[in-house]
mmCIF file of C-alpha atoms in Angstrom:
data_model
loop_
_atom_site.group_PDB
_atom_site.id
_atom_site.type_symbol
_atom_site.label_atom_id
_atom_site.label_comp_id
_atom_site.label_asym_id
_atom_site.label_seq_id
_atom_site.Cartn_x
_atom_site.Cartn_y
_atom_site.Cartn_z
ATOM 1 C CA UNK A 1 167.385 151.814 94.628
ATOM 2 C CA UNK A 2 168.041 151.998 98.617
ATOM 3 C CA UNK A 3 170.417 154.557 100.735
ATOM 4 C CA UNK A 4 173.239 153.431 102.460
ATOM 5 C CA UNK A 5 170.343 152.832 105.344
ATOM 6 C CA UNK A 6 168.874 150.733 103.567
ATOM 7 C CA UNK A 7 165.945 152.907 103.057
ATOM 8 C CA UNK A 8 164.173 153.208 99.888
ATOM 9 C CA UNK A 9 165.030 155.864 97.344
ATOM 10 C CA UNK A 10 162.998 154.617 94.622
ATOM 11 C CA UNK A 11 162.082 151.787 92.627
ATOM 12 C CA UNK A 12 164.049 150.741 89.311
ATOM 13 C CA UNK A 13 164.304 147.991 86.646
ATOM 14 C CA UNK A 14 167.753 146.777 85.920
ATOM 15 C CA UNK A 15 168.435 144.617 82.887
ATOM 16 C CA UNK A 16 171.670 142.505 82.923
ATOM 17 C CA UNK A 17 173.212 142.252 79.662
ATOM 18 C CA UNK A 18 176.980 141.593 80.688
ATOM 19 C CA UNK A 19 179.408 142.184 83.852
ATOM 20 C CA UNK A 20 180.130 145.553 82.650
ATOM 21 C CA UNK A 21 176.639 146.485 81.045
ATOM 22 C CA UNK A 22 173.691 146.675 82.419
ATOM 23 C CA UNK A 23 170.155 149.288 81.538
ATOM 24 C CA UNK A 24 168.424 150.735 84.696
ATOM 25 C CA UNK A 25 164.634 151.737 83.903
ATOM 26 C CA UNK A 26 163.763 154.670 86.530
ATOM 27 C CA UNK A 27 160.572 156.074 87.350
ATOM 28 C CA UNK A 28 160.188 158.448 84.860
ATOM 29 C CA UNK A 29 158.455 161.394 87.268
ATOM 30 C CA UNK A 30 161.475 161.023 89.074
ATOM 31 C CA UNK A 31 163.923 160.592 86.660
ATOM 32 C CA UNK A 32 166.481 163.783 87.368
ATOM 33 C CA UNK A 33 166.782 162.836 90.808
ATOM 34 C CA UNK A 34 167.325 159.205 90.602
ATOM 35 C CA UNK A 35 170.056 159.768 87.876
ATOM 36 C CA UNK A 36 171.406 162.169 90.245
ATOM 37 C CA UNK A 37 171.993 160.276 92.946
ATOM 38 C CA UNK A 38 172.942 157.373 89.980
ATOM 39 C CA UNK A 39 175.722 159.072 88.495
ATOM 40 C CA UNK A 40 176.795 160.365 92.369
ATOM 41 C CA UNK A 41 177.593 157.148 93.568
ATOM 42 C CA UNK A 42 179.045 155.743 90.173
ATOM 43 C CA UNK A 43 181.581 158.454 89.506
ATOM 44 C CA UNK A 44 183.827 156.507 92.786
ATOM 45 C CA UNK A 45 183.697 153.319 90.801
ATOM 46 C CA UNK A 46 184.617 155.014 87.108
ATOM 47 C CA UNK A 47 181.356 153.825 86.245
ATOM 48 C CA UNK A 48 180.092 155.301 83.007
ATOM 49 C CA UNK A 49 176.769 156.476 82.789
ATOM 50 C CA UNK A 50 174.693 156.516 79.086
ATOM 51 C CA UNK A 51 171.155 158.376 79.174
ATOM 52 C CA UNK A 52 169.216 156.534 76.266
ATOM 53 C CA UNK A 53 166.717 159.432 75.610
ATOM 54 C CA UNK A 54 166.175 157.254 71.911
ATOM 55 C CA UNK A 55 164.947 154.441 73.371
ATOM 56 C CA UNK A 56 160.923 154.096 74.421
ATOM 57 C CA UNK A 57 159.939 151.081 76.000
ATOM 58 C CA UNK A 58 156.663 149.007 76.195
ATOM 59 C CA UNK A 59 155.687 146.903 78.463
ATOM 60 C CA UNK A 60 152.668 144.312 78.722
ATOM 61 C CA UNK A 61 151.794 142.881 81.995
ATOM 62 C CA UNK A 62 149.506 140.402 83.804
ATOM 63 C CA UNK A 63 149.210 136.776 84.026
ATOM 64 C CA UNK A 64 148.109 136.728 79.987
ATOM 65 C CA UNK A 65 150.905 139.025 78.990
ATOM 66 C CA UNK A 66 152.262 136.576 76.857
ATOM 67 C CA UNK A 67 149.047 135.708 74.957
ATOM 68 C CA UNK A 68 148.635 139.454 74.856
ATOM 69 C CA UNK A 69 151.729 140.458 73.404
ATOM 70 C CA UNK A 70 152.328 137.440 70.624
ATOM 71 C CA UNK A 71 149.080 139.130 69.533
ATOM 72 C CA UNK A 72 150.119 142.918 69.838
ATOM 73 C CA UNK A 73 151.745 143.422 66.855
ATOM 74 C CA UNK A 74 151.247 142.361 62.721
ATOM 75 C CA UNK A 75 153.590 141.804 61.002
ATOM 76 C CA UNK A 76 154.099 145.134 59.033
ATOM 77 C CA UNK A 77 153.962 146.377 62.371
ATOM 78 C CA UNK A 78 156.813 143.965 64.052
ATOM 79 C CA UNK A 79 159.220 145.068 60.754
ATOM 80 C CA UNK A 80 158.726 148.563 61.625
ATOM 81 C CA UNK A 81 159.909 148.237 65.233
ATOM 82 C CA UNK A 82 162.600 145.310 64.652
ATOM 83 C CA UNK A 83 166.268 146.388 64.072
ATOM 84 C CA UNK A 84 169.655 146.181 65.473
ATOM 85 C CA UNK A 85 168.625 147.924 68.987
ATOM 86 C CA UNK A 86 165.075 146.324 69.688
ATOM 87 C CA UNK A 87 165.738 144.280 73.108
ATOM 88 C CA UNK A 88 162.445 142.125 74.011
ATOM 89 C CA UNK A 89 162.555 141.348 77.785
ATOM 90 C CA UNK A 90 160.308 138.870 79.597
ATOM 91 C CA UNK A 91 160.275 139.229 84.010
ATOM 92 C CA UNK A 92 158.140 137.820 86.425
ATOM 93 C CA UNK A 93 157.367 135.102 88.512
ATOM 94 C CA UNK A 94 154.409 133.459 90.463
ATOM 95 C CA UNK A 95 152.432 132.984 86.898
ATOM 96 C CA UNK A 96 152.379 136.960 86.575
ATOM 97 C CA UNK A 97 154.693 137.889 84.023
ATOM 98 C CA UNK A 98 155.950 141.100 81.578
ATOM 99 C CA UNK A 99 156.997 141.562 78.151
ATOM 100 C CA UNK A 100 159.198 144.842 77.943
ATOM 101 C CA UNK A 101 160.154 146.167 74.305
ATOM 102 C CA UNK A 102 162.753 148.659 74.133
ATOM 103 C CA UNK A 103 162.929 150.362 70.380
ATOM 104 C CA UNK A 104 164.462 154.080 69.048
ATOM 105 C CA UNK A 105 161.825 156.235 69.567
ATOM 106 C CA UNK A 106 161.714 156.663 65.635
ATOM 107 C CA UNK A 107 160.171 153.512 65.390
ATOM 108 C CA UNK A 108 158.333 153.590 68.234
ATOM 109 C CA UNK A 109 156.543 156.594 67.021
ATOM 110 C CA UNK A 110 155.017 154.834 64.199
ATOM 111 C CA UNK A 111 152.800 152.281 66.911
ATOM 112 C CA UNK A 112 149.569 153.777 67.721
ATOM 113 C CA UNK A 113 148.802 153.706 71.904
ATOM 114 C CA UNK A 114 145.924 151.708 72.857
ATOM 115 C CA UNK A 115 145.490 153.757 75.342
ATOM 116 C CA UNK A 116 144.160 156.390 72.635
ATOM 117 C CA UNK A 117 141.303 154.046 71.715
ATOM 118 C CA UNK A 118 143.583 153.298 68.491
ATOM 119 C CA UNK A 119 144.030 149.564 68.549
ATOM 120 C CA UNK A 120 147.205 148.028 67.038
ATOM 121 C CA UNK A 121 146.224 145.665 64.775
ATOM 122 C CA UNK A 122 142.700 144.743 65.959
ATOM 123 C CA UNK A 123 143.717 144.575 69.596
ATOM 124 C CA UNK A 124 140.567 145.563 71.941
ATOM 125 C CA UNK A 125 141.451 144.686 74.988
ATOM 126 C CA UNK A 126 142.565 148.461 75.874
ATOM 127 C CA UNK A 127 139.077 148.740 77.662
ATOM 128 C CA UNK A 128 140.846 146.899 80.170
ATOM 129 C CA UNK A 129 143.771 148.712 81.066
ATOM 130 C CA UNK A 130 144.370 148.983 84.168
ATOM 131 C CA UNK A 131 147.441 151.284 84.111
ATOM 132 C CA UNK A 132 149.426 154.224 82.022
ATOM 133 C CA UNK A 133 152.165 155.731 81.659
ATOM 134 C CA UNK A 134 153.429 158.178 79.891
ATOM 135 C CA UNK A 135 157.432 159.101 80.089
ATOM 136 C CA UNK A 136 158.989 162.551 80.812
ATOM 137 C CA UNK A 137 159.860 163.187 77.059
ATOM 138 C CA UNK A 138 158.651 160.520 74.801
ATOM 139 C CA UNK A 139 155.321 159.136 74.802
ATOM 140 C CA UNK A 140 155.382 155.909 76.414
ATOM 141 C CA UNK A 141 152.306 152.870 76.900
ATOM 142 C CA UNK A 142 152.434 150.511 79.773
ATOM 143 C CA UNK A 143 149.179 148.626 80.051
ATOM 144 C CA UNK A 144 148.358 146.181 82.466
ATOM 145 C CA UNK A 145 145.937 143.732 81.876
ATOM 146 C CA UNK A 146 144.500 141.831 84.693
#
């Protein structure tokens, strides 16, 4: 997110879905600020803005994310999560790449955060994290494995 400098504000993710929707991911320690300044410069425009406080996201990152997460959840575990507003999102580039879930927070809730030396299903590799982070409201795990 820059100024009208070109200076930077903050960083952000921002999912394209269509030419009149799109889902911004801020920096959650920053997050009343950034949608400040967000819904500031959108108001002009008649853009409307949607807070998604029932939405947690998970990310897995690193250049074996994709190993990693086909093996994150069972599948008792996947039907828990799955449902009309799961959105699985896969970024990167240069061989490093990321796996982003967003699910309701309902569901969300029922996954257990490696991070809390609870594996989901038989996943050890949280010894390696390398990264957390937990949102403003909701409990959210990003790990990052190298």
């Amino acid at each position: 997110m820059l100024n009208a400098s070109g200076g930077v504000i903050d960083d952000l993710i921002v999912y394209y879905f269509t030419e009149d929707f799109f889902r911004l991911v801020v920096n959650s320690a920053t997050r009343e600020k950034d949608l400040s300044w967000i819904t500031q410069h959108a108001e002009p425009f008649g853009i409307e803005i949607t807070v998604r406080d029932d939405l947690s996201m998970i990310a897995v990152q690193g250049p074996n994310a994709q190993a990693k997460a086909a093996t994150l959840f069972n599948d008792a575990q996947r039907q828990a999560v799955e449902g009309d507003e799961t959105v699985l999102w896969r970024a990167g580039g240069r061989s490093v790449y990321c796996h982003h879930w967003f699910i309701p927070v309902k569901r969300a809730m029922k996954l257990r955060c490696p991070m809390k030396k609870r594996p989901i299903s038989g996943v050890r590799w949280w010894k390696r994290v390398l990264a957390m982070w937990l949102g403003a409201r909701v409990t959210r795990c990003v790990w990052k494995r190298a």
